[in-house]
Short mmCIF file of C-alpha atoms in Angstrom, two decimals:
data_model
loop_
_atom_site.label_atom_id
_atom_site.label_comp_id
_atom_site.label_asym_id
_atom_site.label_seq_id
_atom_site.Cartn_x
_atom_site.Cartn_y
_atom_site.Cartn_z
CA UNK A 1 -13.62 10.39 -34.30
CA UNK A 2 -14.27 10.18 -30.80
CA UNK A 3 -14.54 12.95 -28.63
CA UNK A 4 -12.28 14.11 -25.64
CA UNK A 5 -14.01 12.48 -22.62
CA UNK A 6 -11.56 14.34 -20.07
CA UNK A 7 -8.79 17.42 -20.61
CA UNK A 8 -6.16 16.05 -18.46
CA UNK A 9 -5.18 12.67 -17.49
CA UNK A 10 -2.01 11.14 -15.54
CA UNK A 11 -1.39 7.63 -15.77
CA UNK A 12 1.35 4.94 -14.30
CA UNK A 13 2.64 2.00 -16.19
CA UNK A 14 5.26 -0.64 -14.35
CA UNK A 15 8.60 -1.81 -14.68
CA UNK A 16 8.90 -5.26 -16.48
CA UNK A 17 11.39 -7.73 -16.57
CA UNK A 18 11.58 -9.69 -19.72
CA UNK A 19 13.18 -13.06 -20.82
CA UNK A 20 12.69 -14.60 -17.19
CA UNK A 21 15.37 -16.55 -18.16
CA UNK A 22 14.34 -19.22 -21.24
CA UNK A 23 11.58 -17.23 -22.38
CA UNK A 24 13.37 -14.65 -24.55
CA UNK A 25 11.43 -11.99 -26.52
CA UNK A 26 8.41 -14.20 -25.73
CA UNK A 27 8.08 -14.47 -22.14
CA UNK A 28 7.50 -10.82 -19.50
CA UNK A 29 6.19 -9.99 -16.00
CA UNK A 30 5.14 -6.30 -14.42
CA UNK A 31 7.27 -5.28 -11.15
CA UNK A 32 5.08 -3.64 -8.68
CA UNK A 33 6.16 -0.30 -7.24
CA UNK A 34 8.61 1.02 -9.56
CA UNK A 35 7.63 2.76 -13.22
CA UNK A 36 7.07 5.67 -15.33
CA UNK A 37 4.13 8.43 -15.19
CA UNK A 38 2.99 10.23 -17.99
CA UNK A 39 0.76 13.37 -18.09
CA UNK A 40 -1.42 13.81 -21.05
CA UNK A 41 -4.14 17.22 -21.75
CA UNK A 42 -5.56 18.52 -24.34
CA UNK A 43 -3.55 21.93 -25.84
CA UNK A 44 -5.68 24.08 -28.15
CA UNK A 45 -1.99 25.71 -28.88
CA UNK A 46 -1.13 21.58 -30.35
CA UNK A 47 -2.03 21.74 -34.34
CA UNK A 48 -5.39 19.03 -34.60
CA UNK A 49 -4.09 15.95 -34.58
CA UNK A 50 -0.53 15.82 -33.21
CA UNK A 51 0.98 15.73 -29.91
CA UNK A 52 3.66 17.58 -28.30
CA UNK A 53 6.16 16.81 -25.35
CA UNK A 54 6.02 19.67 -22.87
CA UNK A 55 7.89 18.20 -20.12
CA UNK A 56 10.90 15.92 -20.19
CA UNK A 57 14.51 14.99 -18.80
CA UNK A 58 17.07 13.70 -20.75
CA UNK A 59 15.48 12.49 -23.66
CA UNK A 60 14.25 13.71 -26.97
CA UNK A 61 11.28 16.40 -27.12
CA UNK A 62 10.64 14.64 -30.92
CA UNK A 63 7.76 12.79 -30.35
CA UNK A 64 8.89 10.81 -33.69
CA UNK A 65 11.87 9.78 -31.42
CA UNK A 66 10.59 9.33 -28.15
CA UNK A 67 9.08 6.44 -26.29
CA UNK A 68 6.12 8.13 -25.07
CA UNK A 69 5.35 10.55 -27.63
CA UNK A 70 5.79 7.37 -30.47
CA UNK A 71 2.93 5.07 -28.55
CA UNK A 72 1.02 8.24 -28.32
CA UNK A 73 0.80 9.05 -32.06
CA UNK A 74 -0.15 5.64 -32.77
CA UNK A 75 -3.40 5.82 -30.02
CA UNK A 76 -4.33 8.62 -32.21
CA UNK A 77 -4.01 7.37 -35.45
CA UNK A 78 -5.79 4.06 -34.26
CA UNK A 79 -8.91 6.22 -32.79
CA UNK A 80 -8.10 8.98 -35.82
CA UNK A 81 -7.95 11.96 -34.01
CA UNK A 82 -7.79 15.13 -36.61
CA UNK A 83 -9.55 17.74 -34.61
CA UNK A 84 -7.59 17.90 -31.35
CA UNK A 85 -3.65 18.40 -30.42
CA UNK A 86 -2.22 17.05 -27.44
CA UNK A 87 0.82 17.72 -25.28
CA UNK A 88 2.52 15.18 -23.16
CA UNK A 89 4.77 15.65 -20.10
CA UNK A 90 6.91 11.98 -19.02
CA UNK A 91 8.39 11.71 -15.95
CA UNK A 92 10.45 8.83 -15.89
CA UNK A 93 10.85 6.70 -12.41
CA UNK A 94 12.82 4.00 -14.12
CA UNK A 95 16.82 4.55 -14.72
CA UNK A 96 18.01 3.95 -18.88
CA UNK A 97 19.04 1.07 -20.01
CA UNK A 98 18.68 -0.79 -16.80
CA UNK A 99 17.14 -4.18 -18.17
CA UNK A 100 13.61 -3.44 -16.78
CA UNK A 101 11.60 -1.85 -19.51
CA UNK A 102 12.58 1.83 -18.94
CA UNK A 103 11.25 2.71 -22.81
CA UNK A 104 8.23 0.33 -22.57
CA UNK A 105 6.74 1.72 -19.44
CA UNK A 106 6.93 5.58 -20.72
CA UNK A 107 5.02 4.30 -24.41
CA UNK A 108 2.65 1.59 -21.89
CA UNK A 109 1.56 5.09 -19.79
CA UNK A 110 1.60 6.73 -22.70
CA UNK A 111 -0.54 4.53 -24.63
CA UNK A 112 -3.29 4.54 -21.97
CA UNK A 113 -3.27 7.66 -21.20
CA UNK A 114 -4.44 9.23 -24.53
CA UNK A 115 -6.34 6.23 -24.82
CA UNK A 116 -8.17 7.24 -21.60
CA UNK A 117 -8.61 10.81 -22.88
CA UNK A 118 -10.68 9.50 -25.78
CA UNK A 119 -12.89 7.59 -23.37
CA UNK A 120 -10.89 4.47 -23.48
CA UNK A 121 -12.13 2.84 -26.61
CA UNK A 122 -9.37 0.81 -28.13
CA UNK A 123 -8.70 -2.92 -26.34
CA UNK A 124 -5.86 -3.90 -24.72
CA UNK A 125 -4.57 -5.70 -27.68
CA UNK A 126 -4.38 -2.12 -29.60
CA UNK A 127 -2.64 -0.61 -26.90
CA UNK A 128 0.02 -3.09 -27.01
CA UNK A 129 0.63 -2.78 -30.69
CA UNK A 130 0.77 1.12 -29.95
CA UNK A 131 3.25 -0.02 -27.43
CA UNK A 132 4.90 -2.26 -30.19
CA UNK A 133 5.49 0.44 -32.54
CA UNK A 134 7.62 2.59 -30.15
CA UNK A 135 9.74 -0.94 -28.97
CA UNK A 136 10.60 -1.58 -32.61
CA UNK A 137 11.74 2.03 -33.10
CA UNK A 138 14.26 1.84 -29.57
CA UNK A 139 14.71 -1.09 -29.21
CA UNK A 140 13.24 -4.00 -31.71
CA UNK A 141 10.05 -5.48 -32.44
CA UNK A 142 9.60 -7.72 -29.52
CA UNK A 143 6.50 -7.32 -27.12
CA UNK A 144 7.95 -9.34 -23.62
CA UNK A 145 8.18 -6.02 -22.17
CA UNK A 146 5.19 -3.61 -23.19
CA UNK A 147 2.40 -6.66 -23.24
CA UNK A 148 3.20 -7.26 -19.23
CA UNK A 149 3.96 -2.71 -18.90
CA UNK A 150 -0.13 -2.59 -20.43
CA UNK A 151 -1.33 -6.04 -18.68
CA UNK A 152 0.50 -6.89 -15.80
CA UNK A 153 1.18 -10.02 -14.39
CA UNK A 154 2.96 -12.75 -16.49
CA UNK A 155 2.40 -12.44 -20.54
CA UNK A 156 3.22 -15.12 -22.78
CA UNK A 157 3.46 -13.74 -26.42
CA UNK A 158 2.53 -17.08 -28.91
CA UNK A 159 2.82 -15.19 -31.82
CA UNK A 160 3.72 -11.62 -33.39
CA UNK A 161 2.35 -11.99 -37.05
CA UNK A 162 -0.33 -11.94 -35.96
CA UNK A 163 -0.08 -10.68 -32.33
CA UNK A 164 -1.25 -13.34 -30.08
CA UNK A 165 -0.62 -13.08 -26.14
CA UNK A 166 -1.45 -15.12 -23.11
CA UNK A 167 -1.83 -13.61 -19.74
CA UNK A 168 -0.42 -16.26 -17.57
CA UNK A 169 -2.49 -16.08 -14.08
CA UNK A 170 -0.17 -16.36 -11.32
CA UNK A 171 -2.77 -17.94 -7.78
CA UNK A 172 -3.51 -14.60 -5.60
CA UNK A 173 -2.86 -16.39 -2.86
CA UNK A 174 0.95 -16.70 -3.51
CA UNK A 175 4.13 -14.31 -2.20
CA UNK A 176 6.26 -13.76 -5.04
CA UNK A 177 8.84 -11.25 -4.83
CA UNK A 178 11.77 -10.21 -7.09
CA UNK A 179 15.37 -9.49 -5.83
CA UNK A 180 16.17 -6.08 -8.33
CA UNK A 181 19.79 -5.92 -8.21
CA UNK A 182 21.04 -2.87 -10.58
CA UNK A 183 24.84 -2.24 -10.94
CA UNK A 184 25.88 0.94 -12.31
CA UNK A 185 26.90 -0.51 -15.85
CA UNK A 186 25.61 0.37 -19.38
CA UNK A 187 24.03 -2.57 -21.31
CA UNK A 188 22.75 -0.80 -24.37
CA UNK A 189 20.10 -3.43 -25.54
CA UNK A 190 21.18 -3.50 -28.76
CA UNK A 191 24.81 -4.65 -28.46
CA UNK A 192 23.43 -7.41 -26.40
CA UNK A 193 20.74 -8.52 -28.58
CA UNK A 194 24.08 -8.40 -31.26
CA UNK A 195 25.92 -11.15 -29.61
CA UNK A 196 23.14 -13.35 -29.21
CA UNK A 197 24.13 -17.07 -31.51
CA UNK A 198 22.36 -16.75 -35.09
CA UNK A 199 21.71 -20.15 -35.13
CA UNK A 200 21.08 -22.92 -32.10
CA UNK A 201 22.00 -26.79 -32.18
CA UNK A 202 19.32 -29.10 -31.20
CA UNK A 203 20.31 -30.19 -27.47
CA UNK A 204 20.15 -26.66 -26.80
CA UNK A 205 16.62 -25.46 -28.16
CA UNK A 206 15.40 -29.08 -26.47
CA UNK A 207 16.39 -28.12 -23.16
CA UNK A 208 15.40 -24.41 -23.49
CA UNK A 209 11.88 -25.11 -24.54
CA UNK A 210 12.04 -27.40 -22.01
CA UNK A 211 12.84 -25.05 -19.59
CA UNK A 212 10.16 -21.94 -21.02
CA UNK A 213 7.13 -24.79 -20.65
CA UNK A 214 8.47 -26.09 -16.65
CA UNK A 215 8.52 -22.02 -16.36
CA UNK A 216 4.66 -21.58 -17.58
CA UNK A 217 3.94 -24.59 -15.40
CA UNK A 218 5.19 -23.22 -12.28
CA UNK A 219 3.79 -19.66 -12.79
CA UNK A 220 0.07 -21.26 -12.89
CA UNK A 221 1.02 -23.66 -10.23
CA UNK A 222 2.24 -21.00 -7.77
CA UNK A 223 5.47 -23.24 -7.82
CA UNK A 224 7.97 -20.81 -6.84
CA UNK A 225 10.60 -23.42 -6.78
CA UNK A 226 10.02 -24.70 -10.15
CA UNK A 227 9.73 -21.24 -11.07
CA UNK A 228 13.30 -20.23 -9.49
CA UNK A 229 14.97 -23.68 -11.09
CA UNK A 230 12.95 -22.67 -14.55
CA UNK A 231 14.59 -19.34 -14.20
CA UNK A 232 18.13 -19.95 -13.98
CA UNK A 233 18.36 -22.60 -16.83
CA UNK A 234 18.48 -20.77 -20.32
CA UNK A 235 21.49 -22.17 -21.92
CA UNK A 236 20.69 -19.72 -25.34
CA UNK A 237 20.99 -15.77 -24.28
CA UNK A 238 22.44 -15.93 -20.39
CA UNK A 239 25.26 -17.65 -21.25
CA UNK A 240 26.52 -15.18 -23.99
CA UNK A 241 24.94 -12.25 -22.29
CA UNK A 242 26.18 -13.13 -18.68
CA UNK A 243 30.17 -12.57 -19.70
CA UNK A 244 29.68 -8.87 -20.73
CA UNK A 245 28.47 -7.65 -17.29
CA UNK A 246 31.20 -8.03 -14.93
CA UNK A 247 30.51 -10.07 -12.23
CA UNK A 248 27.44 -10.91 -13.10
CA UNK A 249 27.86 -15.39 -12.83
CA UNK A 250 29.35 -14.04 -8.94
CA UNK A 251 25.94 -12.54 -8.60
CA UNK A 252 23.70 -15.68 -9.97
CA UNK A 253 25.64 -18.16 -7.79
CA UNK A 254 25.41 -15.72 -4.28
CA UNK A 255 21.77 -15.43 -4.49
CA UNK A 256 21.01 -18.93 -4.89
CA UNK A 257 23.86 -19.40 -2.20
CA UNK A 258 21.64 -16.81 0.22
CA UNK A 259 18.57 -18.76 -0.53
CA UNK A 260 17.20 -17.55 -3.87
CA UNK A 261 15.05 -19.82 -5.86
CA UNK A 262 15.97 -18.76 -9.09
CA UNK A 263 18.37 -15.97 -10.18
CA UNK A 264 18.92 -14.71 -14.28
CA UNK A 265 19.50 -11.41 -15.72
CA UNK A 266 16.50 -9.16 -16.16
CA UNK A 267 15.74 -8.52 -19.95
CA UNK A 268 18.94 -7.37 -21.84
CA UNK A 269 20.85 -6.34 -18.24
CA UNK A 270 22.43 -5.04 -16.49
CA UNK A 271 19.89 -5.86 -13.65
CA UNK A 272 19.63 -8.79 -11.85
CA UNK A 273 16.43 -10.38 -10.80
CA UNK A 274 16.21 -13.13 -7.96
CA UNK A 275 12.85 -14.69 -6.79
CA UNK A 276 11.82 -15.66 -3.25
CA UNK A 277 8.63 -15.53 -1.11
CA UNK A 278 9.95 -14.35 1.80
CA UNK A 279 10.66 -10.06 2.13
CA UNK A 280 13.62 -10.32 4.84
CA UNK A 281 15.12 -13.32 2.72
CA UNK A 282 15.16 -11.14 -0.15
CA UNK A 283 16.99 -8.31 1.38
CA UNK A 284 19.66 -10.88 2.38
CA UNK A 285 19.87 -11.90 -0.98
CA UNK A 286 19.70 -8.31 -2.28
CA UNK A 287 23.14 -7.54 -0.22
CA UNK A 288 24.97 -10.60 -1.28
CA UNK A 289 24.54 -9.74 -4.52
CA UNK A 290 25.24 -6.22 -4.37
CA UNK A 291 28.59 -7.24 -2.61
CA UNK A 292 29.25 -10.06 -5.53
CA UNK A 293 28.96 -7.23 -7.96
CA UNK A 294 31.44 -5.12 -5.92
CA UNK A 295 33.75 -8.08 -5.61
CA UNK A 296 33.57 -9.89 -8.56
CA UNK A 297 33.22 -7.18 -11.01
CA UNK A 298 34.13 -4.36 -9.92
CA UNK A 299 30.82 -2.31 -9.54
CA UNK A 300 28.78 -0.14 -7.09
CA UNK A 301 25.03 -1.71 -7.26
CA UNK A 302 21.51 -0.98 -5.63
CA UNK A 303 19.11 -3.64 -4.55
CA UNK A 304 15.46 -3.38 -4.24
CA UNK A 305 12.99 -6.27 -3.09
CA UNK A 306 9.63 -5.86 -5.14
CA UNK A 307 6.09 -7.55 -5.71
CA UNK A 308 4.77 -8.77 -8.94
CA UNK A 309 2.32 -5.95 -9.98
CA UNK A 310 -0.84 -7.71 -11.30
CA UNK A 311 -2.28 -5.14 -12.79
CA UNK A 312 -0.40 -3.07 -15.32
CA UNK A 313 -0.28 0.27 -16.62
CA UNK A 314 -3.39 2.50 -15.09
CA UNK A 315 -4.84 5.69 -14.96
CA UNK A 316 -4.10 7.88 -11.14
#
């Protein structure tokens, strides 16, 4: 059992949007600039070996039933902490249900941050399936969204029995930025992972692998054009996904219309995410697709233009 190594750490971990179109539950990237911070210090009041949320809004003090408090219980059990208790305090920068990885940014901070504590001794790969634990108890077993929170960057997941992910490099010498666009709808993930096809014909899971391997491609290549075009082709989830957030199809077709390369919905939605390279461009984009949303369907939305963060969830 390792030692504590500090008394108090505060850590960051990034939004994420997942899916990038094709790539669902297998496919993520980290948004630079916008996440969740989580406080974490040792509390000789804690009983040895458990953790306790001191500091919240909105959201369960159960650490059994919390995001944060979930990943942090599994960092402990991995590193088998008996002889110190811990309390955590979340503050969340990242709105609920929003489609960018609100609950896998509070367990991705969470994660490292007792991890830290300890002297940082588990890998990456443990903190992810820390991470994994808390996604399968909000919101299913499906890593697109706390593998990019931990790693930044792009993540392809290959496999989940076991866990196998790739961390796609993206050239450092490219502009990428994302178009946020976040209407004030609720998209409970679950109810749209529930009308999502049971079973797909072959033209379909052709063109959408198809799609997920021209979307690797262009992330290596720095093609953001092939990227954008990758993007906006799932034929699987967006189309049944699309239809339940009101003028969401509006919203794809005036961003490419404003110059966009690529426009989809970020993970489950509401949010939508457009790509460019260009910062003014995307605040164009940004307000024709905040009007769309007002026109087409009805609802007040907030745009954001924001860089891909390359290097996940850290320690401040």
């Amino acid at each position: 059992e390792p030692e504590p190594v500090f008394t108090y750490v505060k850590s960051f971990a990034p939004a994420t949007i997942a899916n990038l179109g094709p790539g669902f539950d297998f496919l993520g990237c980290a948004v630079d600039g916008i996440g969740d911070y989580v406080s974490v210090r040792v509390d000789p009041e804690v009983h040895p070996g458990e953790i306790s949320i001191s500091d919240i809004n909105k959201l369960s003090k159960n650490p059994l039933w919390n995001c944060a408090g979930i990943a942090a219980i599994s960092v402990m059990k991995m590193l088998g902490i008996r002889s110190v208790g811990l309390s955590l305090s979340l503050e969340k920068g990242l709105p609920l249900g929003s489609g960018l990885g609100s609950s896998a940014a509070s367990a991705a901070a969470a994660a490292v941050a007792v991890n830290e504590i300890f002297g940082g001794k588990l890998p990456v790969s443990d903190l992810v399936l820390a991470g994994l634990d808390s996604e399968a108890k909000v919101s299913g077993y499906h890593a697109d969204n706390i593998a990019p929170a931990i790693m930044g960057g792009f993540v392809l997941i290959r496999s989940y029995e076991p866990l196998d992910i790739i961390h796609l490099k993206f050239p450092i010498e490219k502009e990428l930025l994302f178009v946020l666009v976040n209407p004030e709808f609720e998209a409970p993930t679950k109810k749209m992972r529930a009308v999502l096809p049971a079973e797909v014909g072959m033209p379909h899971h052709v063109w959408n692998c198809s799609q997920a391997g021209a979307l690797v491609a262009s992330i290596l290549q720095g093609d953001l054009r092939g990227l954008g075009t990758a993007l906006s082709s799932d034929k699987i989830v967006e189309p049944r996904r699309a239809p339940l957030i009101p003028g969401m199809e509006a919203v794809k077709k005036a961003a490419i219309e404003a110059g966009a390369f690529g426009c989809t919905i970020s993970g489950a939605g509401p949010t939508a995410v457009a790509v460019t390279d260009n910062e003014e461009t995307g605040k164009e984009i940004g307000c024709r697709m905040v009007d769309a949303f007002m026109k087409d369907g009805g609802l007040k939305a907030s745009a954001m233009v924001r860089r891909l963060d390359r290097i996940g969830a850290r320690v401040i």
